[in-house]
mmCIF file of C-alpha atoms in Angstrom:
data_model
loop_
_atom_site.group_PDB
_atom_site.id
_atom_site.type_symbol
_atom_site.label_atom_id
_atom_site.label_comp_id
_atom_site.label_asym_id
_atom_site.label_seq_id
_atom_site.Cartn_x
_atom_site.Cartn_y
_atom_site.Cartn_z
ATOM 1 C CA MET A 1 -8.921 -15.257 -9.474
ATOM 2 C CA THR A 2 -11.963 -13.097 -8.629
ATOM 3 C CA THR A 3 -13.360 -15.011 -5.621
ATOM 4 C CA THR A 4 -11.557 -17.089 -2.992
ATOM 5 C CA THR A 5 -12.414 -18.771 0.301
ATOM 6 C CA VAL A 6 -10.298 -19.673 3.319
ATOM 7 C CA SER A 7 -10.926 -20.910 6.860
ATOM 8 C CA LEU A 8 -9.574 -18.705 9.668
ATOM 9 C CA ARG A 9 -9.501 -18.615 13.452
ATOM 10 C CA PRO A 10 -9.060 -15.484 15.583
ATOM 11 C CA ARG A 11 -5.787 -15.077 17.465
ATOM 12 C CA TYR A 12 -5.724 -15.748 21.198
ATOM 13 C CA GLU A 13 -4.351 -12.257 21.867
ATOM 14 C CA GLY A 14 -7.703 -10.749 20.859
ATOM 15 C CA SER A 15 -9.679 -12.621 23.533
ATOM 16 C CA ASN A 16 -9.495 -9.822 26.118
ATOM 17 C CA ILE A 17 -12.924 -10.002 27.801
ATOM 18 C CA CYS A 18 -14.173 -13.529 28.532
ATOM 19 C CA THR A 19 -13.832 -15.422 25.197
ATOM 20 C CA TRP A 20 -15.020 -12.597 22.924
ATOM 21 C CA ILE A 21 -12.793 -11.200 20.187
ATOM 22 C CA GLY A 22 -12.327 -7.442 19.918
ATOM 23 C CA PHE A 23 -12.844 -5.413 16.742
ATOM 24 C CA LYS A 24 -9.106 -5.038 16.127
ATOM 25 C CA HIS A 25 -8.566 -8.767 15.852
ATOM 26 C CA VAL A 26 -11.696 -9.202 13.752
ATOM 27 C CA ASN A 27 -10.082 -6.753 11.331
ATOM 28 C CA TYR A 28 -6.867 -8.781 11.534
ATOM 29 C CA MET A 29 -8.891 -11.765 10.261
ATOM 30 C CA VAL A 30 -10.138 -9.635 7.369
ATOM 31 C CA GLU A 31 -6.525 -8.718 6.606
ATOM 32 C CA GLU A 32 -5.510 -12.406 6.636
ATOM 33 C CA ALA A 33 -8.345 -13.230 4.239
ATOM 34 C CA VAL A 34 -7.130 -10.488 1.867
ATOM 35 C CA LEU A 35 -3.530 -11.736 1.982
ATOM 36 C CA ASP A 36 -4.715 -15.294 1.301
ATOM 37 C CA HIS A 37 -6.767 -14.038 -1.645
ATOM 38 C CA LEU A 38 -3.641 -12.467 -3.120
ATOM 39 C CA ARG A 39 -1.701 -15.727 -2.593
ATOM 40 C CA GLN A 40 -4.389 -17.780 -4.309
ATOM 41 C CA SER A 41 -4.395 -15.244 -7.161
ATOM 42 C CA GLY A 42 -0.627 -15.694 -7.657
ATOM 43 C CA PHE A 43 0.427 -12.503 -5.864
ATOM 44 C CA PRO A 44 1.807 -13.420 -2.413
ATOM 45 C CA ALA A 45 2.892 -10.337 -0.477
ATOM 46 C CA GLY A 46 6.394 -11.690 0.198
ATOM 47 C CA ALA A 47 7.219 -12.410 -3.435
ATOM 48 C CA LEU A 48 5.699 -9.107 -4.567
ATOM 49 C CA TYR A 49 8.131 -7.274 -2.341
ATOM 50 C CA GLU A 50 11.222 -9.436 -2.869
ATOM 51 C CA ARG A 51 10.929 -9.791 -6.673
ATOM 52 C CA PHE A 52 9.022 -6.707 -7.800
ATOM 53 C CA GLY A 53 9.629 -4.156 -5.038
ATOM 54 C CA LEU A 54 5.883 -3.871 -4.408
ATOM 55 C CA CYS A 55 4.665 -3.249 -0.867
ATOM 56 C CA THR A 56 1.162 -4.615 -0.226
ATOM 57 C CA ASP A 57 -0.777 -1.965 1.714
ATOM 58 C CA ILE A 58 -4.370 -2.072 2.881
ATOM 59 C CA THR A 59 -5.299 1.596 2.539
ATOM 60 C CA ASP A 60 -9.030 1.557 3.305
ATOM 61 C CA LEU A 61 -10.748 -0.860 5.700
ATOM 62 C CA ASP A 62 -14.486 -0.524 6.372
ATOM 63 C CA THR A 63 -15.805 -3.326 8.610
ATOM 64 C CA LYS A 64 -19.225 -4.093 10.074
ATOM 65 C CA ILE A 65 -19.400 -6.764 12.789
ATOM 66 C CA LEU A 66 -22.806 -8.450 12.764
ATOM 67 C CA THR A 67 -22.300 -11.088 15.441
ATOM 68 C CA ALA A 68 -19.684 -11.676 18.114
ATOM 69 C CA PHE A 69 -16.645 -13.889 17.544
ATOM 70 C CA HIS A 70 -15.422 -16.308 20.204
ATOM 71 C CA ILE A 71 -11.883 -17.583 20.523
ATOM 72 C CA ASP A 72 -12.523 -21.098 19.150
ATOM 73 C CA ASP A 73 -14.702 -20.040 16.215
ATOM 74 C CA LEU A 74 -13.672 -21.295 12.799
ATOM 75 C CA ALA A 75 -14.716 -18.667 10.275
ATOM 76 C CA GLU A 76 -15.186 -19.167 6.556
ATOM 77 C CA ALA A 77 -13.905 -16.093 4.724
ATOM 78 C CA THR A 78 -15.017 -15.258 1.197
ATOM 79 C CA VAL A 79 -13.130 -12.569 -0.704
ATOM 80 C CA GLU A 80 -14.525 -11.150 -3.943
ATOM 81 C CA ARG A 81 -12.734 -8.764 -6.253
ATOM 82 C CA VAL A 82 -14.625 -5.648 -7.376
ATOM 83 C CA ALA A 83 -13.883 -3.973 -10.706
ATOM 84 C CA GLY A 84 -12.643 -0.382 -10.635
ATOM 85 C CA ASP A 85 -9.722 1.984 -11.059
ATOM 86 C CA GLY A 86 -7.208 2.982 -8.407
ATOM 87 C CA PRO A 87 -6.612 0.638 -5.467
ATOM 88 C CA LEU A 88 -7.614 -3.010 -5.755
ATOM 89 C CA LYS A 89 -11.098 -3.234 -4.224
ATOM 90 C CA LEU A 90 -12.309 -6.332 -2.390
ATOM 91 C CA LEU A 91 -15.429 -7.420 -0.533
ATOM 92 C CA VAL A 92 -14.807 -9.726 2.429
ATOM 93 C CA GLU A 93 -17.449 -11.716 4.311
ATOM 94 C CA LEU A 94 -16.847 -13.954 7.328
ATOM 95 C CA THR A 95 -19.380 -16.560 8.439
ATOM 96 C CA VAL A 96 -19.367 -18.652 11.618
ATOM 97 C CA PRO A 97 -21.348 -21.747 12.649
ATOM 98 C CA ARG A 98 -24.150 -21.073 15.133
ATOM 99 C CA ASP A 99 -26.658 -23.790 16.157
ATOM 100 C CA GLY A 100 -25.934 -25.835 13.047
ATOM 101 C CA LYS A 101 -26.209 -22.901 10.633
ATOM 102 C CA ALA A 102 -23.705 -20.613 8.951
ATOM 103 C CA VAL A 103 -24.258 -17.076 10.255
ATOM 104 C CA LYS A 104 -22.810 -13.984 8.574
ATOM 105 C CA ALA A 105 -20.534 -12.370 11.153
ATOM 106 C CA VAL A 106 -18.568 -9.700 9.256
ATOM 107 C CA LYS A 107 -18.908 -7.619 6.090
ATOM 108 C CA SER A 108 -15.885 -5.587 5.062
ATOM 109 C CA LYS A 109 -14.886 -3.367 2.139
ATOM 110 C CA VAL A 110 -11.137 -3.276 1.575
ATOM 111 C CA SER A 111 -8.848 -1.294 -0.735
ATOM 112 C CA VAL A 112 -5.298 -2.449 -1.448
ATOM 113 C CA SER A 113 -2.486 -0.457 -3.063
ATOM 114 C CA PHE A 114 0.878 -1.798 -4.177
ATOM 115 C CA ARG A 115 3.420 0.823 -3.228
ATOM 116 C CA LEU A 116 6.769 0.873 -5.009
ATOM 117 C CA ASP A 117 9.626 0.279 -2.578
ATOM 118 C CA PRO A 118 11.692 3.491 -2.309
ATOM 119 C CA HIS A 119 14.995 1.879 -1.314
ATOM 120 C CA GLY A 120 16.461 1.494 -4.787
ATOM 121 C CA PHE A 121 17.192 -2.240 -5.025
ATOM 122 C CA ASP A 122 16.867 -3.973 -8.378
ATOM 123 C CA ALA A 123 13.361 -5.206 -9.146
ATOM 124 C CA GLU A 124 11.451 -6.949 -11.911
ATOM 125 C CA PRO A 125 8.622 -5.067 -13.670
ATOM 126 C CA ALA A 126 5.308 -5.221 -11.834
ATOM 127 C CA PRO A 127 2.970 -8.061 -12.879
ATOM 128 C CA ALA A 128 0.523 -6.922 -15.545
ATOM 129 C CA GLY A 129 -2.508 -7.780 -13.417
ATOM 130 C CA LEU A 130 -1.417 -5.403 -10.655
ATOM 131 C CA ARG A 131 -0.094 -2.464 -12.654
ATOM 132 C CA PRO A 132 -3.349 -0.438 -12.412
ATOM 133 C CA HIS A 133 -3.032 -0.609 -8.625
ATOM 134 C CA VAL A 134 0.668 0.333 -8.296
ATOM 135 C CA VAL A 135 1.521 3.711 -6.717
ATOM 136 C CA GLU A 136 4.776 5.548 -6.058
ATOM 137 C CA ALA A 137 3.497 6.750 -2.681
ATOM 138 C CA ILE A 138 0.318 6.405 -0.664
ATOM 139 C CA GLY A 139 -1.575 9.657 -0.858
ATOM 140 C CA ALA A 140 -5.103 10.974 -0.584
ATOM 141 C CA PRO A 141 -7.885 8.624 -1.729
ATOM 142 C CA ASP A 142 -9.981 9.397 -4.791
ATOM 143 C CA ALA A 143 -12.523 12.203 -4.582
ATOM 144 C CA ALA A 144 -15.505 9.925 -3.916
ATOM 145 C CA VAL A 145 -13.832 8.214 -0.935
ATOM 146 C CA ALA A 146 -12.434 11.502 0.385
ATOM 147 C CA ALA A 147 -15.907 13.055 0.303
ATOM 148 C CA LYS A 148 -17.398 10.079 2.135
ATOM 149 C CA VAL A 149 -14.815 9.929 4.923
ATOM 150 C CA GLY A 150 -14.513 13.710 5.292
ATOM 151 C CA ALA A 151 -10.729 13.833 5.021
ATOM 152 C CA PRO A 152 -9.185 16.561 7.211
ATOM 153 C CA GLN A 153 -6.977 19.301 5.802
ATOM 154 C CA PRO A 154 -3.405 20.207 6.864
ATOM 155 C CA VAL A 155 -3.148 22.510 9.875
ATOM 156 C CA THR A 156 -0.526 25.263 10.209
ATOM 157 C CA VAL A 157 0.955 25.148 13.707
ATOM 158 C CA GLY A 158 3.122 28.233 14.125
ATOM 159 C CA ASP A 159 3.908 28.753 17.822
ATOM 160 C CA ALA A 160 0.818 26.885 19.039
ATOM 161 C CA ASP A 161 0.725 23.507 20.760
ATOM 162 C CA PRO A 162 -0.432 20.908 18.181
ATOM 163 C CA LEU A 163 -2.704 19.159 20.687
ATOM 164 C CA ASP A 164 -4.403 22.430 21.593
ATOM 165 C CA LEU A 165 -5.004 23.207 17.926
ATOM 166 C CA LEU A 166 -6.530 19.794 17.267
ATOM 167 C CA THR A 167 -8.969 19.921 20.187
ATOM 168 C CA ALA A 168 -9.890 23.621 20.440
ATOM 169 C CA GLY A 169 -13.654 24.062 20.625
ATOM 170 C CA LYS A 170 -14.341 20.352 20.115
ATOM 171 C CA ASN A 171 -15.561 17.463 22.225
ATOM 172 C CA ALA A 172 -12.236 15.752 21.591
ATOM 173 C CA PHE A 173 -9.181 14.109 23.098
ATOM 174 C CA ALA A 174 -5.716 14.230 21.493
ATOM 175 C CA TRP A 175 -2.557 12.222 22.046
ATOM 176 C CA ALA A 176 1.042 12.662 20.852
ATOM 177 C CA TRP A 177 2.896 9.409 20.349
ATOM 178 C CA ARG A 178 6.286 8.379 18.932
ATOM 179 C CA ILE A 179 5.881 5.743 16.216
ATOM 180 C CA PRO A 180 7.875 2.590 17.086
ATOM 181 C CA TYR A 181 9.196 0.143 14.509
ATOM 182 C CA PHE A 182 6.747 -2.608 15.506
ATOM 183 C CA TYR A 183 3.768 -0.589 14.220
ATOM 184 C CA CYS A 184 5.450 -0.389 10.801
ATOM 185 C CA HIS A 185 6.101 -2.654 7.829
ATOM 186 C CA PHE A 186 8.266 -2.661 4.718
ATOM 187 C CA THR A 187 11.027 -1.216 6.876
ATOM 188 C CA GLU A 188 9.569 2.143 7.887
ATOM 189 C CA ARG A 189 5.888 2.930 7.246
ATOM 190 C CA VAL A 190 2.931 2.599 9.618
ATOM 191 C CA GLN A 191 0.652 -0.194 8.431
ATOM 192 C CA MET A 192 -3.119 -0.609 8.759
ATOM 193 C CA SER A 193 -2.828 -2.768 11.878
ATOM 194 C CA GLY A 194 -0.868 0.065 13.505
ATOM 195 C CA TYR A 195 -3.771 2.461 12.987
ATOM 196 C CA LEU A 196 -6.211 -0.156 14.301
ATOM 197 C CA ARG A 197 -4.149 -0.294 17.478
ATOM 198 C CA GLN A 198 -4.220 3.523 17.635
ATOM 199 C CA MET A 199 -8.006 3.492 17.284
ATOM 200 C CA GLU A 200 -8.324 0.989 20.110
ATOM 201 C CA GLU A 201 -5.973 2.905 22.410
ATOM 202 C CA ILE A 202 -7.336 6.395 21.803
ATOM 203 C CA LEU A 203 -10.822 5.255 22.874
ATOM 204 C CA ASP A 204 -9.319 3.719 26.021
ATOM 205 C CA LEU A 205 -7.513 6.987 26.831
ATOM 206 C CA PHE A 206 -10.571 9.099 26.013
ATOM 207 C CA VAL A 207 -12.963 7.352 28.417
ATOM 208 C CA GLU A 208 -10.302 7.247 31.126
ATOM 209 C CA ASP A 209 -9.778 11.001 30.749
ATOM 210 C CA ARG A 210 -13.539 11.478 31.163
ATOM 211 C CA GLY A 211 -13.769 9.429 34.368
ATOM 212 C CA ALA A 212 -15.423 6.371 32.807
ATOM 213 C CA SER A 213 -12.485 4.068 32.123
ATOM 214 C CA ILE A 214 -12.936 0.540 30.791
ATOM 215 C CA LYS A 215 -11.825 -0.912 34.155
ATOM 216 C CA THR A 216 -14.119 1.407 36.133
ATOM 217 C CA LEU A 217 -17.258 0.366 34.260
ATOM 218 C CA LEU A 218 -16.165 -3.272 34.318
ATOM 219 C CA ASP A 219 -15.590 -3.262 38.084
ATOM 220 C CA GLU A 220 -18.665 -1.256 39.049
ATOM 221 C CA GLN A 221 -21.272 -2.318 36.482
ATOM 222 C CA ASN A 222 -19.889 -5.364 34.654
ATOM 223 C CA TRP A 223 -20.026 -3.352 31.418
ATOM 224 C CA ILE A 224 -17.706 -3.741 28.447
ATOM 225 C CA PRO A 225 -17.398 -1.708 25.224
ATOM 226 C CA VAL A 226 -18.455 -3.268 21.917
ATOM 227 C CA VAL A 227 -17.743 -2.068 18.367
ATOM 228 C CA PRO A 228 -20.206 -2.856 15.564
ATOM 229 C CA HIS A 229 -18.530 -0.682 12.901
ATOM 230 C CA SER A 230 -15.091 0.755 12.213
ATOM 231 C CA ARG A 231 -13.365 2.355 9.239
ATOM 232 C CA ILE A 232 -9.829 3.598 8.634
ATOM 233 C CA THR A 233 -8.663 5.315 5.450
ATOM 234 C CA PHE A 234 -5.070 6.235 4.589
ATOM 235 C CA LEU A 235 -4.462 9.834 3.522
ATOM 236 C CA GLY A 236 -0.670 9.735 3.373
ATOM 237 C CA GLU A 237 2.355 8.033 4.887
ATOM 238 C CA ALA A 238 3.663 8.132 8.460
ATOM 239 C CA THR A 239 7.115 6.774 9.182
ATOM 240 C CA MET A 240 9.029 5.215 12.043
ATOM 241 C CA GLU A 241 10.024 7.558 14.906
ATOM 242 C CA GLU A 242 7.883 10.451 13.718
ATOM 243 C CA THR A 243 5.425 11.813 16.288
ATOM 244 C CA LEU A 244 1.865 10.851 15.442
ATOM 245 C CA TYR A 245 -0.795 13.285 16.667
ATOM 246 C CA THR A 246 -4.092 11.440 17.040
ATOM 247 C CA VAL A 247 -7.347 13.232 17.820
ATOM 248 C CA PHE A 248 -10.551 11.446 18.840
ATOM 249 C CA THR A 249 -13.686 13.555 18.310
ATOM 250 C CA VAL A 250 -17.188 12.553 19.376
ATOM 251 C CA GLU A 251 -19.655 13.151 16.542
ATOM 252 C CA GLU A 252 -23.050 11.708 17.468
ATOM 253 C CA VAL A 253 -24.839 9.870 20.263
ATOM 254 C CA PHE A 254 -27.687 7.679 19.047
ATOM 255 C CA LYS A 255 -30.538 7.223 21.550
ATOM 256 C CA ARG A 256 -28.161 6.557 24.478
ATOM 257 C CA PHE A 257 -27.345 3.258 22.770
ATOM 258 C CA THR A 258 -24.276 3.892 20.600
ATOM 259 C CA PHE A 259 -21.998 6.786 19.771
ATOM 260 C CA THR A 260 -19.816 7.503 16.767
ATOM 261 C CA ALA A 261 -16.450 9.215 16.849
ATOM 262 C CA ARG A 262 -13.813 10.044 14.285
ATOM 263 C CA MET A 263 -10.088 9.495 14.585
ATOM 264 C CA ASP A 264 -7.729 11.762 12.678
ATOM 265 C CA CYS A 265 -3.964 11.185 12.603
ATOM 266 C CA TYR A 266 -1.307 13.750 11.678
ATOM 267 C CA VAL A 267 2.460 14.107 11.558
ATOM 268 C CA LEU A 268 4.226 17.454 12.005
ATOM 269 C CA ARG A 269 6.395 18.424 9.027
ATOM 270 C CA ASP A 270 7.829 21.889 8.321
ATOM 271 C CA GLY A 271 5.477 23.584 10.772
ATOM 272 C CA GLU A 272 2.353 21.904 9.417
ATOM 273 C CA LEU A 273 0.224 19.031 10.722
ATOM 274 C CA VAL A 274 -0.141 16.746 7.704
ATOM 275 C CA PRO A 275 -3.034 14.225 7.845
ATOM 276 C CA THR A 276 -1.977 10.603 7.322
ATOM 277 C CA ALA A 277 -5.157 8.690 8.213
ATOM 278 C CA THR A 278 -8.766 9.222 9.193
ATOM 279 C CA GLY A 279 -11.343 6.864 10.586
ATOM 280 C CA ARG A 280 -14.639 6.387 12.355
ATOM 281 C CA ILE A 281 -15.754 3.990 15.043
ATOM 282 C CA THR A 282 -19.159 3.156 16.495
ATOM 283 C CA HIS A 283 -19.208 2.143 20.153
ATOM 284 C CA GLY A 284 -21.811 0.667 22.435
ATOM 285 C CA TRP A 285 -21.622 -0.954 25.867
ATOM 286 C CA ALA A 286 -22.804 -4.382 26.950
ATOM 287 C CA VAL A 287 -23.332 -6.082 30.286
ATOM 288 C CA ILE A 288 -21.591 -9.413 30.876
ATOM 289 C CA GLU A 289 -24.360 -11.901 31.723
ATOM 290 C CA ASN A 290 -22.135 -14.954 32.150
ATOM 291 C CA ARG A 291 -18.862 -16.318 30.755
ATOM 292 C CA LYS A 292 -20.509 -16.873 27.361
ATOM 293 C CA ASP A 293 -23.189 -14.209 26.863
ATOM 294 C CA TRP A 294 -23.588 -10.441 26.924
ATOM 295 C CA SER A 295 -26.310 -7.981 25.903
ATOM 296 C CA LEU A 296 -26.294 -4.316 24.910
ATOM 297 C CA VAL A 297 -27.346 -1.700 27.449
ATOM 298 C CA ASP A 298 -28.443 1.934 27.306
ATOM 299 C CA PHE A 299 -25.877 4.489 28.443
ATOM 300 C CA ASP A 300 -26.397 5.673 32.009
ATOM 301 C CA ASP A 301 -25.991 9.310 33.066
ATOM 302 C CA ARG A 302 -22.311 8.895 33.960
ATOM 303 C CA LEU A 303 -21.416 7.410 30.578
ATOM 304 C CA ILE A 304 -23.535 9.832 28.564
ATOM 305 C CA GLY A 305 -21.937 12.688 30.491
ATOM 306 C CA ALA A 306 -18.457 11.403 29.778
ATOM 307 C CA ILE A 307 -19.146 10.960 26.069
ATOM 308 C CA THR A 308 -20.785 14.363 25.608
ATOM 309 C CA GLY A 309 -18.118 16.169 27.591
ATOM 310 C CA LYS A 310 -20.248 17.102 30.581
ATOM 311 C CA ALA A 311 -18.183 14.958 32.934
ATOM 312 C CA GLY A 312 -14.904 16.747 32.292
ATOM 313 C CA SER A 313 -13.065 19.095 29.983
ATOM 314 C CA LEU A 314 -14.012 19.379 26.316
ATOM 315 C CA SER A 315 -10.470 18.537 25.249
ATOM 316 C CA GLY A 316 -7.878 16.155 26.528
ATOM 317 C CA ARG A 317 -4.166 15.650 26.172
ATOM 318 C CA GLY A 318 -2.185 12.469 25.949
ATOM 319 C CA ALA A 319 1.364 11.940 27.099
ATOM 320 C CA SER A 320 4.083 12.458 24.532
#
C-alpha cells in the first residue's frame, strides 16, 4: 500500500503550556502515523519483530510545524511512500479542522530501517517487500543525507574531558547523561523518541545555563518557546547504560525572530567519541495572549544575549 490515512489525537502529556502541544509530541503523532501505515501495508512492527526478527527504526525525522496543535484536535494523517533505495522513505502530512476548513498543520519526511535483531533467536526470512530496507546495524546515512545534515566526525579524547572537547571555541552547551532503559526499544537501543526527548531537554538546559530559563521568561514576560522545524538523523547506535554526550551549538540567529541550533550526540568507546545522532532545531518565542492564543515576538536584548553567548560563558556543562 503506497498511501494510507488515519485519524490521530495528540497525547495529554504533550499539553505543557495552556492547551498547546509541543514539538516532541507532534513528532510522536508522525511516528504513530508511520506505524499505522506499516500495519495497513501488512507489516505491523510487533509481528515484524516477533516473526522475522526485524526491528522497526525511524532513522531520519524531518518535521515542519505549520500551525499549532491543541489537545483536543483530531488530525487526519496521510502517509505516502516514496520510491528509493536504502531506508523506506515516507512523506507524512497532518491536517486539522480550523473554522470549518482542513488546514495543513505538519509536513514531515521520514526514513525507516528494519534492523535485524542481534539476539540470535530463530526467525523467518524477511518479507520480500521489506528486504531492500533491512540492515544488520544502523550506521551512517547515505552520502546525500550526510552532506545535507553535516554529520560530525569521531573525536579522539585522550586525557581531555569530553565535554570540554565538544564545546571548545563554540557557542555551545554540552551534557553527559546515562542512557536509561526507558529511552530504548528492542531491548537495548535508543529510539527516535529518546533523541526527541534529548533535543527538548538540551534546549531547556542551555537557556537555563545562559540565565534565560523557560520559567524565568514565562514568569517575567509571559513568553514561551515555539518550534517550527526540527530534524534528527541517526548516525549509529547508542545502547542502554552508555553515557551519551550531547552538545547543543547555536548556528544562526534570524532577525531576532528565530534561531537555529544543532544537536550532536556521541558515545565514548575505546577513547573515541563516536557520533550516534545529529539534528537541528529552529526556535522562536511567543507571548501568551490568553488561554487559547499566542503570537510570536522579537527577541529582546536579554534573550539575544543568552543565545549569542554574551550573557554567559561560551560553553556549558551538564551534570553527569
